[in-house]
Short mmCIF file of C-alpha atoms in Angstrom, two decimals:
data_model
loop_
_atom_site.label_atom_id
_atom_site.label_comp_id
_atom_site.label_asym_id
_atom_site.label_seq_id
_atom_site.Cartn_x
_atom_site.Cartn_y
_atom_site.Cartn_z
CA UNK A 14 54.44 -10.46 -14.79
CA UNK A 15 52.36 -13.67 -15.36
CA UNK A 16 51.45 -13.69 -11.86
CA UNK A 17 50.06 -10.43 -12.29
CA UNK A 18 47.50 -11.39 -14.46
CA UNK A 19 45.36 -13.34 -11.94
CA UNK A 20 45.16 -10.58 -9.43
CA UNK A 21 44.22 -8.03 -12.06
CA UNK A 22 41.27 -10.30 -13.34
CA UNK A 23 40.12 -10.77 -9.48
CA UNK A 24 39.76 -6.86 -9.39
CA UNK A 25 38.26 -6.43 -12.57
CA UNK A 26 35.70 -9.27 -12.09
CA UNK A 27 35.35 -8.92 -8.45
CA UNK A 28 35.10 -4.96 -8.02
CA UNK A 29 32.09 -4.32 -10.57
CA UNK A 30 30.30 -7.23 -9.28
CA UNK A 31 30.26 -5.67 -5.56
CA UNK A 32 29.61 -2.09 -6.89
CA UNK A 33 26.38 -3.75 -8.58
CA UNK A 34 25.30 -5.45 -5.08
CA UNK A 35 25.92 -2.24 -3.77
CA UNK A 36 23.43 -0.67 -5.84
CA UNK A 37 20.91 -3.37 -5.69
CA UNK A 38 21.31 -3.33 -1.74
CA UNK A 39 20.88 0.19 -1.42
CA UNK A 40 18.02 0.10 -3.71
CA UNK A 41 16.38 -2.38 -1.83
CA UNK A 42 16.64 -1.01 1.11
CA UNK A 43 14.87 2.34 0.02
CA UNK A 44 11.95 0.05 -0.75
CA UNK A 45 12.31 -2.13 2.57
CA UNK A 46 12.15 1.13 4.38
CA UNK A 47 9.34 2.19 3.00
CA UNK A 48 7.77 -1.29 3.69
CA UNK A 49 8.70 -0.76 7.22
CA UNK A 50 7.47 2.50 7.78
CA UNK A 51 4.09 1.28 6.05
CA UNK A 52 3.60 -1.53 8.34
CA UNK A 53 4.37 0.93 11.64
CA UNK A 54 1.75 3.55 10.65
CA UNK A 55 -0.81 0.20 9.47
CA UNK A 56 -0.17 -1.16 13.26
CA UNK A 57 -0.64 2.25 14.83
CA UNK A 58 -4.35 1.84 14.04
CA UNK A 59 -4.60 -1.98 14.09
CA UNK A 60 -2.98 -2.02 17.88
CA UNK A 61 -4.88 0.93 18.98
CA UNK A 62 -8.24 -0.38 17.63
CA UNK A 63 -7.56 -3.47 19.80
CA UNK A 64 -6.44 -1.56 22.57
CA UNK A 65 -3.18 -3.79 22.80
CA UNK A 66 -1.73 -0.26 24.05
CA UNK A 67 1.78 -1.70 25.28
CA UNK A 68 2.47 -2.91 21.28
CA UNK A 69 0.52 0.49 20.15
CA UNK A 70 3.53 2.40 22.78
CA UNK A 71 6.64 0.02 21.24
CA UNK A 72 5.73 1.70 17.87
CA UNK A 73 6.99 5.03 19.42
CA UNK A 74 10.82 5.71 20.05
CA UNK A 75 12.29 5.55 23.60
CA UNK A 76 11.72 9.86 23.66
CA UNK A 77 8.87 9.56 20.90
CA UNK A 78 6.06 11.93 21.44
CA UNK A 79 2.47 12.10 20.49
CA UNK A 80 0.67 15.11 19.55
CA UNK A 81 -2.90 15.22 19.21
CA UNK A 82 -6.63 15.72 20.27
CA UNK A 83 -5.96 14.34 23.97
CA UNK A 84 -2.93 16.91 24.05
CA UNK A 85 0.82 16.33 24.27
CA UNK A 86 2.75 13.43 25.84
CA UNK A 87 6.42 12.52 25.48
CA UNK A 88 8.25 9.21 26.41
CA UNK A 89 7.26 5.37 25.46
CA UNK A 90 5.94 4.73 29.07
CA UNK A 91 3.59 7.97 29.14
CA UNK A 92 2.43 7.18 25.68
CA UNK A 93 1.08 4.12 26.97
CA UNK A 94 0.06 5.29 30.73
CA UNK A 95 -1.71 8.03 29.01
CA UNK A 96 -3.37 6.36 25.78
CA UNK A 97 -4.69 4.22 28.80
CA UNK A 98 -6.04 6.51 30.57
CA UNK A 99 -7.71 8.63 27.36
CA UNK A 100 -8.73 5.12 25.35
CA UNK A 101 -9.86 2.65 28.81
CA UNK A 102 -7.91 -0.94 29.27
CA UNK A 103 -11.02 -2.67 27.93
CA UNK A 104 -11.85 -4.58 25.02
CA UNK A 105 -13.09 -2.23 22.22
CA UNK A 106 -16.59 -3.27 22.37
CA UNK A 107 -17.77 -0.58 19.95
CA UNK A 108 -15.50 -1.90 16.77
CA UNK A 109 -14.94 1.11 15.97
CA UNK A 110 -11.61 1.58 13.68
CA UNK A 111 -9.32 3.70 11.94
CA UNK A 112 -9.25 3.32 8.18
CA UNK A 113 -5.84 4.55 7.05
CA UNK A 114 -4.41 5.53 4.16
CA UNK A 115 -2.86 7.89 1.39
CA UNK A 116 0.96 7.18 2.63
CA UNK A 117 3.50 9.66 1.57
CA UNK A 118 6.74 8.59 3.26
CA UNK A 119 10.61 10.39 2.52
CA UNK A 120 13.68 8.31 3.95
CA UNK A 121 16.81 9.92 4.72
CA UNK A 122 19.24 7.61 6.11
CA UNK A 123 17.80 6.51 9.77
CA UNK A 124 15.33 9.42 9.82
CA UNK A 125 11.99 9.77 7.58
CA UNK A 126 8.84 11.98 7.15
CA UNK A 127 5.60 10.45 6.57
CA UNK A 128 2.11 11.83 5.78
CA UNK A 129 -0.74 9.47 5.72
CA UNK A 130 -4.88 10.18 6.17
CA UNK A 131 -6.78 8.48 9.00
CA UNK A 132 -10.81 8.37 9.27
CA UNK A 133 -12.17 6.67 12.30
CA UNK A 134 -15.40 4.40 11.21
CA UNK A 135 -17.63 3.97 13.94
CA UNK A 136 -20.55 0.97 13.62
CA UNK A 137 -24.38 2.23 14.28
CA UNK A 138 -27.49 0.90 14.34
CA UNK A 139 -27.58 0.63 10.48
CA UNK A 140 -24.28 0.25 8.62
CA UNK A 141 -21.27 2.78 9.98
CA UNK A 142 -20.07 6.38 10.10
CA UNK A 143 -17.11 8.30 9.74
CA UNK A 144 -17.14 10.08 13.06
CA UNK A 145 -13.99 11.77 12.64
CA UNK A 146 -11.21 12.15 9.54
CA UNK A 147 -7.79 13.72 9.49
CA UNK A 148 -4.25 13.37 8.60
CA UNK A 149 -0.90 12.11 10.55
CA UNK A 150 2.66 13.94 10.16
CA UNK A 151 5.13 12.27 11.25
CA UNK A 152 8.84 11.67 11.90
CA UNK A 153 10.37 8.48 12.24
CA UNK A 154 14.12 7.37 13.71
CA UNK A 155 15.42 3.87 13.30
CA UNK A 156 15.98 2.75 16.74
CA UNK A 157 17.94 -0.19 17.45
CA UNK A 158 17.46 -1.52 13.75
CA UNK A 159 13.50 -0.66 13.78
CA UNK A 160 11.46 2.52 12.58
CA UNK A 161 9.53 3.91 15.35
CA UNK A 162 7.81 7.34 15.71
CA UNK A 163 10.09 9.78 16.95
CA UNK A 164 6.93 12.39 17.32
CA UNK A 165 3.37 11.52 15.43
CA UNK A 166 1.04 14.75 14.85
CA UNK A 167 -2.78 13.88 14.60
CA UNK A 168 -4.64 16.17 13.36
CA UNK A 169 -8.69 16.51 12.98
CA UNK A 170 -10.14 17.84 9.97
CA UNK A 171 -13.77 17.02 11.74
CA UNK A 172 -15.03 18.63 14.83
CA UNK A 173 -14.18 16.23 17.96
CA UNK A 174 -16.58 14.76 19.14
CA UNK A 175 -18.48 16.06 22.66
CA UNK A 176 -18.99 13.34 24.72
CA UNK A 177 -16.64 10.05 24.89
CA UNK A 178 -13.38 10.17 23.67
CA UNK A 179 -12.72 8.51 20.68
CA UNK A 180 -9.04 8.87 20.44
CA UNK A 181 -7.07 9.05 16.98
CA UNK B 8 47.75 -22.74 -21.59
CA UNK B 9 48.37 -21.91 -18.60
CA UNK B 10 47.49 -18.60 -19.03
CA UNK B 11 43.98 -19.14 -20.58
CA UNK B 12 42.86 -20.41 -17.16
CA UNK B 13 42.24 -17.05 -15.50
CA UNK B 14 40.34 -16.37 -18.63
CA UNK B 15 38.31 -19.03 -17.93
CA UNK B 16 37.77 -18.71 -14.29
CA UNK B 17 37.13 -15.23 -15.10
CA UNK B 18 34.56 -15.66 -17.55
CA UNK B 19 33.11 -18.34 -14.80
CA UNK B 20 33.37 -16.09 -12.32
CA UNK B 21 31.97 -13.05 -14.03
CA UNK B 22 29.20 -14.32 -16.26
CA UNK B 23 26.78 -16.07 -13.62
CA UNK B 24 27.39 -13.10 -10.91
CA UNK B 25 26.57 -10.09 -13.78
CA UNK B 26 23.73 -12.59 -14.98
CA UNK B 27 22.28 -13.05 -10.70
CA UNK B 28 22.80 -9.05 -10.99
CA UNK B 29 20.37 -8.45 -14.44
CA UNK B 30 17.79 -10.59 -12.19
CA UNK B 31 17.75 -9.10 -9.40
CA UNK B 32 17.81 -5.73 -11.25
CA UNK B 33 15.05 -6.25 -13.12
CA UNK B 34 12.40 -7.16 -10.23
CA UNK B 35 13.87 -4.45 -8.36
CA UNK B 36 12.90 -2.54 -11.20
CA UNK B 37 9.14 -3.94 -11.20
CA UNK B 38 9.05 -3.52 -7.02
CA UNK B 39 10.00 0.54 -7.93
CA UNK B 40 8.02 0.86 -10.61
CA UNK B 41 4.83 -0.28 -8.58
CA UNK B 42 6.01 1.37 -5.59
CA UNK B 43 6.67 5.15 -7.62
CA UNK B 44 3.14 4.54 -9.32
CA UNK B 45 1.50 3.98 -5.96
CA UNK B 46 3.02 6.86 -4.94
CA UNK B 47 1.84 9.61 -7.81
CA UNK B 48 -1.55 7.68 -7.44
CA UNK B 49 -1.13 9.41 -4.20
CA UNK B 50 -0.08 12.35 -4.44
CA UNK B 51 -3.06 12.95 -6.94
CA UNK B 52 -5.21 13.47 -3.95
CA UNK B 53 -2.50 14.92 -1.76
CA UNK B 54 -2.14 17.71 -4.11
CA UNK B 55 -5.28 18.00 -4.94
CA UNK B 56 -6.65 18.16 -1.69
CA UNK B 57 -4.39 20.82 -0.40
CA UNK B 58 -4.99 22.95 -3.77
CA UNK B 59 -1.09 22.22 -5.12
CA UNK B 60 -2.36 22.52 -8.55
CA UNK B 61 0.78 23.32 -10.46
CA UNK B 62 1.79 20.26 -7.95
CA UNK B 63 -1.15 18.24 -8.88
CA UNK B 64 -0.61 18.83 -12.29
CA UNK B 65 3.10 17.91 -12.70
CA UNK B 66 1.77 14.56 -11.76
CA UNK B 67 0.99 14.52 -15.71
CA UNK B 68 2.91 13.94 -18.41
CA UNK B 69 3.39 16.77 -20.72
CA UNK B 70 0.68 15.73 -22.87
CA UNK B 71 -1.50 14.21 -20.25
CA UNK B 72 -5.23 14.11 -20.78
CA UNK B 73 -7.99 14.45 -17.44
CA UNK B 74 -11.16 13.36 -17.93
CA UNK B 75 -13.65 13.69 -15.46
CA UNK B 76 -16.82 15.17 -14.20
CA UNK B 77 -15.65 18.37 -15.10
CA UNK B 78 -15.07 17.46 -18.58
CA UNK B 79 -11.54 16.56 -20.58
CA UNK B 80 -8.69 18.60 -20.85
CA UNK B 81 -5.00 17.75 -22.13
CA UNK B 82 -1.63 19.35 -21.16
CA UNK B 83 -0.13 19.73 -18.53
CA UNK B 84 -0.44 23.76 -18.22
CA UNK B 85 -4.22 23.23 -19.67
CA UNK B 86 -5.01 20.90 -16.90
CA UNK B 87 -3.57 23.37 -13.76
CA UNK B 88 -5.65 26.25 -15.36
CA UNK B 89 -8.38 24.20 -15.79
CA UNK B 90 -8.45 22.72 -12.14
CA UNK B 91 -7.44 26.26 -10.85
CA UNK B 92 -10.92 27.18 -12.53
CA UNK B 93 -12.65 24.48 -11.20
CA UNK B 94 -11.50 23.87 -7.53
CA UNK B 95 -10.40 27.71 -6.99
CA UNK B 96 -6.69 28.55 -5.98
CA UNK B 97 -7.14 29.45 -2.45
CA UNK B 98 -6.84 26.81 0.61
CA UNK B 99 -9.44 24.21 1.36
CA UNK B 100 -11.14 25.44 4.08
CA UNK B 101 -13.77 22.32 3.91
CA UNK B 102 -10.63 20.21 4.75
CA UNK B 103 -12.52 18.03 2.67
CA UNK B 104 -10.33 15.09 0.96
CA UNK B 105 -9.68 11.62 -0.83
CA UNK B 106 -9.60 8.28 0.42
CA UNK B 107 -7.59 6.69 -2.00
CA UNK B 108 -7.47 2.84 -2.18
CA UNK B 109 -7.26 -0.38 -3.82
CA UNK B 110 -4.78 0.20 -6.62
CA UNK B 111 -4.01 -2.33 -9.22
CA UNK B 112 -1.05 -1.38 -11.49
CA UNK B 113 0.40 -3.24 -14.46
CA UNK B 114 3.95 -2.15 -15.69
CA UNK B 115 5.22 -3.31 -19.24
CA UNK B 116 8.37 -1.43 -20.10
CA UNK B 117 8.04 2.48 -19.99
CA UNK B 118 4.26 2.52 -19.96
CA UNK B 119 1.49 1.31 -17.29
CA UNK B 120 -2.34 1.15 -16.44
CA UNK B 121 -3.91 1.28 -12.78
CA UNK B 122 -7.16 0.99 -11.69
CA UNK B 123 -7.69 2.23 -8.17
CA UNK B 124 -11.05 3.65 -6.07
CA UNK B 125 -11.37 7.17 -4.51
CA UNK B 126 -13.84 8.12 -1.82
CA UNK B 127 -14.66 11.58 -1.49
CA UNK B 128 -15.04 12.57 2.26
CA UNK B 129 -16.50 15.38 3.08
CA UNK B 130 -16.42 16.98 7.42
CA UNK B 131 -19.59 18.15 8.56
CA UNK B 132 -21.30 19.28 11.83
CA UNK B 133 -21.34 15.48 12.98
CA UNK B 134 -18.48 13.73 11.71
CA UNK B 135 -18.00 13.07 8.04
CA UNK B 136 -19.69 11.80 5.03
CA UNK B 137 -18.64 10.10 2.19
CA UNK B 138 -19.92 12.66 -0.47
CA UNK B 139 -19.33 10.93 -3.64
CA UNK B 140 -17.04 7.60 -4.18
CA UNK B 141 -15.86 6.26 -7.57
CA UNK B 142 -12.99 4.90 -9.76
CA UNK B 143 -9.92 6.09 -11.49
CA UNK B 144 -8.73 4.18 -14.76
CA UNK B 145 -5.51 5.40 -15.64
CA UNK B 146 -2.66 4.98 -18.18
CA UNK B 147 1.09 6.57 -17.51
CA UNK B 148 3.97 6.60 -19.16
CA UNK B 149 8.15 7.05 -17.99
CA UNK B 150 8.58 10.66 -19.17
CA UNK B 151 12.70 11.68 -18.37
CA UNK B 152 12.50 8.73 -15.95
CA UNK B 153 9.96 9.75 -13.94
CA UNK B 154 5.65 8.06 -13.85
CA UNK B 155 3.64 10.47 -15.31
CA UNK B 156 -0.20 10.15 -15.67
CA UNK B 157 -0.80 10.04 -19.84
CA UNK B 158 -4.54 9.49 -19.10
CA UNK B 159 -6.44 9.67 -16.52
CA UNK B 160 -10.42 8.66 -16.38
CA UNK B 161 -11.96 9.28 -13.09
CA UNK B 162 -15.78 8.06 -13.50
CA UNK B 163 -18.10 8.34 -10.31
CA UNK B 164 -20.30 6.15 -8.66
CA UNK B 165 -22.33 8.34 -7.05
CA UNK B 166 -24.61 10.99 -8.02
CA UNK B 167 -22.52 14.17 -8.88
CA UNK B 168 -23.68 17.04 -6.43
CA UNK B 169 -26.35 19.61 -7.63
CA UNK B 170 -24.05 22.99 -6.05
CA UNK B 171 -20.78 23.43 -5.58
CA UNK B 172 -17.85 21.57 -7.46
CA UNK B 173 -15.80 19.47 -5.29
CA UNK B 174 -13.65 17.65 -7.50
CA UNK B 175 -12.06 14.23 -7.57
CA UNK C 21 51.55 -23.94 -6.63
CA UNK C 22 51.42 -21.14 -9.18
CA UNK C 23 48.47 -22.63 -10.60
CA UNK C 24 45.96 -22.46 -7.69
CA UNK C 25 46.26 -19.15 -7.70
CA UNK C 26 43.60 -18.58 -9.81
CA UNK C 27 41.60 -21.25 -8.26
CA UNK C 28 42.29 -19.29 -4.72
CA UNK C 29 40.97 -15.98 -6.99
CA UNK C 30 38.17 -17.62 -8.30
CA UNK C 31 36.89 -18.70 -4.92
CA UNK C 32 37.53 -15.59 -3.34
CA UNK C 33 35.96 -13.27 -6.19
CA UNK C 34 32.97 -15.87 -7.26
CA UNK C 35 32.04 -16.82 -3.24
CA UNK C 36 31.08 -13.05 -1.74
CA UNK C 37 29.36 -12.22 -4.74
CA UNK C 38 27.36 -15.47 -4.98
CA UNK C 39 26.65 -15.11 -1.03
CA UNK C 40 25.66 -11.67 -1.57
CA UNK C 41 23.01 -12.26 -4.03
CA UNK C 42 21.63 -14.98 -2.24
CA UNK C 43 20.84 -12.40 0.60
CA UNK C 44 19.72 -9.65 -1.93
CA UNK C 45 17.45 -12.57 -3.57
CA UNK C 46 15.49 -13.22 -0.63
CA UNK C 47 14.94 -9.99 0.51
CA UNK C 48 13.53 -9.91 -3.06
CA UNK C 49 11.64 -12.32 -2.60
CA UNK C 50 10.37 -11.01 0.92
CA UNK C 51 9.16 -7.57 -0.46
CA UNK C 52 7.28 -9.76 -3.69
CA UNK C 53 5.81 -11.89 -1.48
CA UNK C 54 4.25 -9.27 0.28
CA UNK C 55 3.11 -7.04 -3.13
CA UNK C 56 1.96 -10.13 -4.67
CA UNK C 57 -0.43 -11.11 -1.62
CA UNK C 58 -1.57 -7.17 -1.34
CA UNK C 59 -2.59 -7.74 -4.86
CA UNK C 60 -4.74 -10.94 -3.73
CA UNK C 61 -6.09 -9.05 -1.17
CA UNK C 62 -6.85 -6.01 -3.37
CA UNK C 63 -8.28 -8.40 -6.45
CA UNK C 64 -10.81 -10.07 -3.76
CA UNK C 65 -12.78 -6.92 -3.87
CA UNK C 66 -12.10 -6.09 -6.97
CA UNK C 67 -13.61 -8.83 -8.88
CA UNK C 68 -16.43 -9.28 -5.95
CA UNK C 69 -17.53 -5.91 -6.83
CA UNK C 70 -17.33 -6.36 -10.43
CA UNK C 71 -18.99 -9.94 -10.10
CA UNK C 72 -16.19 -11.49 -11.93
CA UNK C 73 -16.82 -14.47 -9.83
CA UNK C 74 -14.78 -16.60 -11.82
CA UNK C 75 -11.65 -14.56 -11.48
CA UNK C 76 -12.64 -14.06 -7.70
CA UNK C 77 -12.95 -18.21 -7.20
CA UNK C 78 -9.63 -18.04 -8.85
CA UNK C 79 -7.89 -16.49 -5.89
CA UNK C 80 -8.54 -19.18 -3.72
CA UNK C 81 -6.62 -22.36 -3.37
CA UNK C 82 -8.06 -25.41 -5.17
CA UNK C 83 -9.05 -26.12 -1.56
CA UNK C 84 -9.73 -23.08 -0.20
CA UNK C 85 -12.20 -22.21 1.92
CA UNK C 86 -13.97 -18.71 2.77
CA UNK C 87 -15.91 -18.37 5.98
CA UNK C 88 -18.14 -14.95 6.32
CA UNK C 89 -22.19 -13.81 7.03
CA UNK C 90 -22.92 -16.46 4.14
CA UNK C 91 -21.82 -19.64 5.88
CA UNK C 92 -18.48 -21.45 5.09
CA UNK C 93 -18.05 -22.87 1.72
CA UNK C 94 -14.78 -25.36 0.69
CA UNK C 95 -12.95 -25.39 -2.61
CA UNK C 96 -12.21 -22.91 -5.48
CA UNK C 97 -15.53 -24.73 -7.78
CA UNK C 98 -17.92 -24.69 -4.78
CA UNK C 99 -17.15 -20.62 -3.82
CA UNK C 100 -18.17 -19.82 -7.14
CA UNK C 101 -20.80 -21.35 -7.08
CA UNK C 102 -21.79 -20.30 -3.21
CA UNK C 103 -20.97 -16.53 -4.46
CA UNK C 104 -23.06 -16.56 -7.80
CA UNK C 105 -26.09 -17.96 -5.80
CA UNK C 106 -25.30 -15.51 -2.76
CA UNK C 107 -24.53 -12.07 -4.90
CA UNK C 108 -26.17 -13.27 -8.75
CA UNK C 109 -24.48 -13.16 -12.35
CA UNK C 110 -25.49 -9.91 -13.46
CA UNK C 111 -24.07 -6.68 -13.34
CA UNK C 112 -22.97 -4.35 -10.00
CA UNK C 113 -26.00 -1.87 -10.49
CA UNK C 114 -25.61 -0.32 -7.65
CA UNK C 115 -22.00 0.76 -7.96
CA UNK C 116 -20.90 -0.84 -4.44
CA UNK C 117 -17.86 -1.28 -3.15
CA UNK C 118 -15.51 -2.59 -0.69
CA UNK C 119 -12.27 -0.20 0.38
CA UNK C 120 -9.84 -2.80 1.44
CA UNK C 121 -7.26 -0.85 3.64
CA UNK C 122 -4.68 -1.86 6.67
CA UNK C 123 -2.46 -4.64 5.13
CA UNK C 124 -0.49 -6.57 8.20
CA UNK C 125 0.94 -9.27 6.17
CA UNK C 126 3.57 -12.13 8.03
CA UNK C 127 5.16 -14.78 5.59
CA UNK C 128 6.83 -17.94 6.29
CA UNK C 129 8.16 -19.82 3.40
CA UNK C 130 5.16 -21.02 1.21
CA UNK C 131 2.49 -19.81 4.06
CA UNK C 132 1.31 -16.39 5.06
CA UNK C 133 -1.08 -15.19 7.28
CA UNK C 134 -2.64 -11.66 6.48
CA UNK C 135 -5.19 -8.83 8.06
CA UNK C 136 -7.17 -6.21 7.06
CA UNK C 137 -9.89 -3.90 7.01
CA UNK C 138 -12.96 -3.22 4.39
CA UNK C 139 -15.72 -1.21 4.32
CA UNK C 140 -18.65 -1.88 2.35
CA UNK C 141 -19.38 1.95 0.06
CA UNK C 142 -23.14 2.15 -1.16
CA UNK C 143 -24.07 4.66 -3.05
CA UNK C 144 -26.87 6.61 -2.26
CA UNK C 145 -28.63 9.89 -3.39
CA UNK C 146 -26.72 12.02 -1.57
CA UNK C 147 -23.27 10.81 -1.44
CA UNK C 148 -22.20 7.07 -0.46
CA UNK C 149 -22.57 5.20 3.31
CA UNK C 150 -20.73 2.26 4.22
CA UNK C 151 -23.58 0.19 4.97
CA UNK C 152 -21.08 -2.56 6.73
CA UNK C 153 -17.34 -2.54 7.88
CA UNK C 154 -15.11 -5.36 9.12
CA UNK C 155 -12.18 -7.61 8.97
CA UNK C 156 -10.38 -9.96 7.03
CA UNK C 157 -8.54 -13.03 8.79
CA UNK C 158 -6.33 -14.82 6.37
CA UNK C 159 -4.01 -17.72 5.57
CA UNK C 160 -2.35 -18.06 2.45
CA UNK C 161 -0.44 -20.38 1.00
CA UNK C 162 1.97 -20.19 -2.40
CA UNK C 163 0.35 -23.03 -4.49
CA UNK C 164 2.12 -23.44 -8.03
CA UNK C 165 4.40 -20.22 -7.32
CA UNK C 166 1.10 -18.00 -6.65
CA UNK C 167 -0.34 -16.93 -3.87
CA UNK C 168 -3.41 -17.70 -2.89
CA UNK C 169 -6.45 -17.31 0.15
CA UNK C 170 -6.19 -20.79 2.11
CA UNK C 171 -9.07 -20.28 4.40
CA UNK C 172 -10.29 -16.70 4.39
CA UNK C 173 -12.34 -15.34 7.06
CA UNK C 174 -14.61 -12.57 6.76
CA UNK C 175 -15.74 -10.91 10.16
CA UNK C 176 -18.52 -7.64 10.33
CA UNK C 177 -18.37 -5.47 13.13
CA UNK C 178 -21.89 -3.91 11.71
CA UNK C 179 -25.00 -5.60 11.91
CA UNK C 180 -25.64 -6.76 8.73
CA UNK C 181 -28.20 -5.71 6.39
CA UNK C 182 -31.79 -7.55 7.07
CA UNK C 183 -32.95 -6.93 3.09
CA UNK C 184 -30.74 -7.78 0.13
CA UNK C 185 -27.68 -9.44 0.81
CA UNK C 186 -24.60 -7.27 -0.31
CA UNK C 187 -21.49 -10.12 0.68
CA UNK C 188 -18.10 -9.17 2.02
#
């Protein structure tokens, strides 16, 4: 019976000890996820406003899609064959940039929603403009350990412009 | 004797681990509670924008107080009828919405203030325009466990319009 | 040989748990670090714009140093005094403002290196215009347990303003 005694203290002071770490890990890894998701739909702008287009197509999922004024493309390679081709290879000589903002993200597991407002700042001649303004929906999938889009939605809430594209 | 030493070790083993735990609980706690605030700051303008109002104003606490261009009002049911009055209940066709940014929360306990700047854009012909820009001063309270606005002061930097109402 | 038994226990109960909060604690300390430099970044403009130039000296490093349209100016004394001569002691008449946005924060230890956006709102008659836009390059470093701006650079991609200097 003695010898009992040991093994019932090791569950009672191991068991409620790893429930708790549970609950702080689980907790902490709502809020990591919403870091996470954060910095992907911060670097969507910054790598696109820098027109470092491979790292603004490794945000996207293997099959992630894009959905927006330059019309519909699907796959990480098109993404970036086709932001090319819409945005130019060149430096971004015009410094023009997204300003984004208003995140409203909703993890489930390895999937999550996100909503966020974009509005593309464009320098002039004195100070700068908001050319264009909209919002993002998207939906994420944890590939591989790492939140990526599985489709982004941009959508204008300003008319497009008519001459050069501007991209969003 | 002998059999006070599982006591011991348990007490050893227990005390420091539950202790770790009430730690890391508690900024966990101040991480969520920045993180939830952040997000109702949000959601302010997300419901708001897309004329949620009984939304918009479930984002205050049952007694919550708005205080504004439009004037003060308190409670909760007050405040929808009163924005429903002021904004209109049908969609925004304008698209018009806010850029919400630079929060600055302070959490003690069950209560909180945050300070935070709003940017009213509004789409036009070319592009948009940043129609009228200000700050939001706010106090909120835990109510059942979930941030509530108690007060919230939204003072503008710009000139208010001359014609139509357009919120913030 | 009974009596390491609850030596054996203790190990095995007191070891996971202690390992386990170890890893909870720094990725803790990984999601503060990141909330409490947001905040640094988010206070910069705050206290700019308010001219609380003490409180916005404050946020640099006792040897910090801020590079921008000004010039370059070393140490926390000498960037009050470089901002009080560059943007005066009174009062923020005009009601302008810097939205800081974008966040892409990497930290290592007791250094960090941060990026973001602002845009510089002015109100006008009608409605606001962000007179100058830009970026932030950072490097922070955790000097008695707070973070703080190392060396902050502040880039326009605007021409700036040829009358009244407004800072960044």
């Amino acid at each position: 019976m003695r010898t009992l005694i040991p093994f019932i203290l090791f569950i009672m002071a191991a068991a409620p000890a790893a429930a708790q770490n549970a609950g702080l890990d689980a907790r902490l890894r709502a809020l990591e996820d919403k870091e996470q998701i954060a910095q992907v739909l911060i670097d969507y702008g910054r790598h696109l406003d820098s027109r470092n287009l491979a790292a603004y197509a490794s945000l996207f999922a293997e099959d992630g899609e894009w959905v927006g004024g330059f019309g519909t493309v699907k796959g990480r390679a098109n993404i970036q064959a086709f932001m090319e081709k819409n945005m130019g290879t060149g430096p971004n000589k015009a410094g023009n940039y997204h300003i984004m903002s208003n995140f409203a993200t909703t993890v489930a597991g390895d999937t999550a929603t996100a909503w966020s407002r974009w509005a593309f700042v464009v320098p002039g001649e004195r100070g700068a403009a908001i050319s264009q303004a909209g919002r993002y929906d998207d939906t994420l999938v944890r590939e591989k350990g790492v939140w990526k889009f599985k489709r982004r939605t941009a959508s204008n809430d300003t008319a497009p412009p008519a001459a050069p594209a501007q991209g969003r």
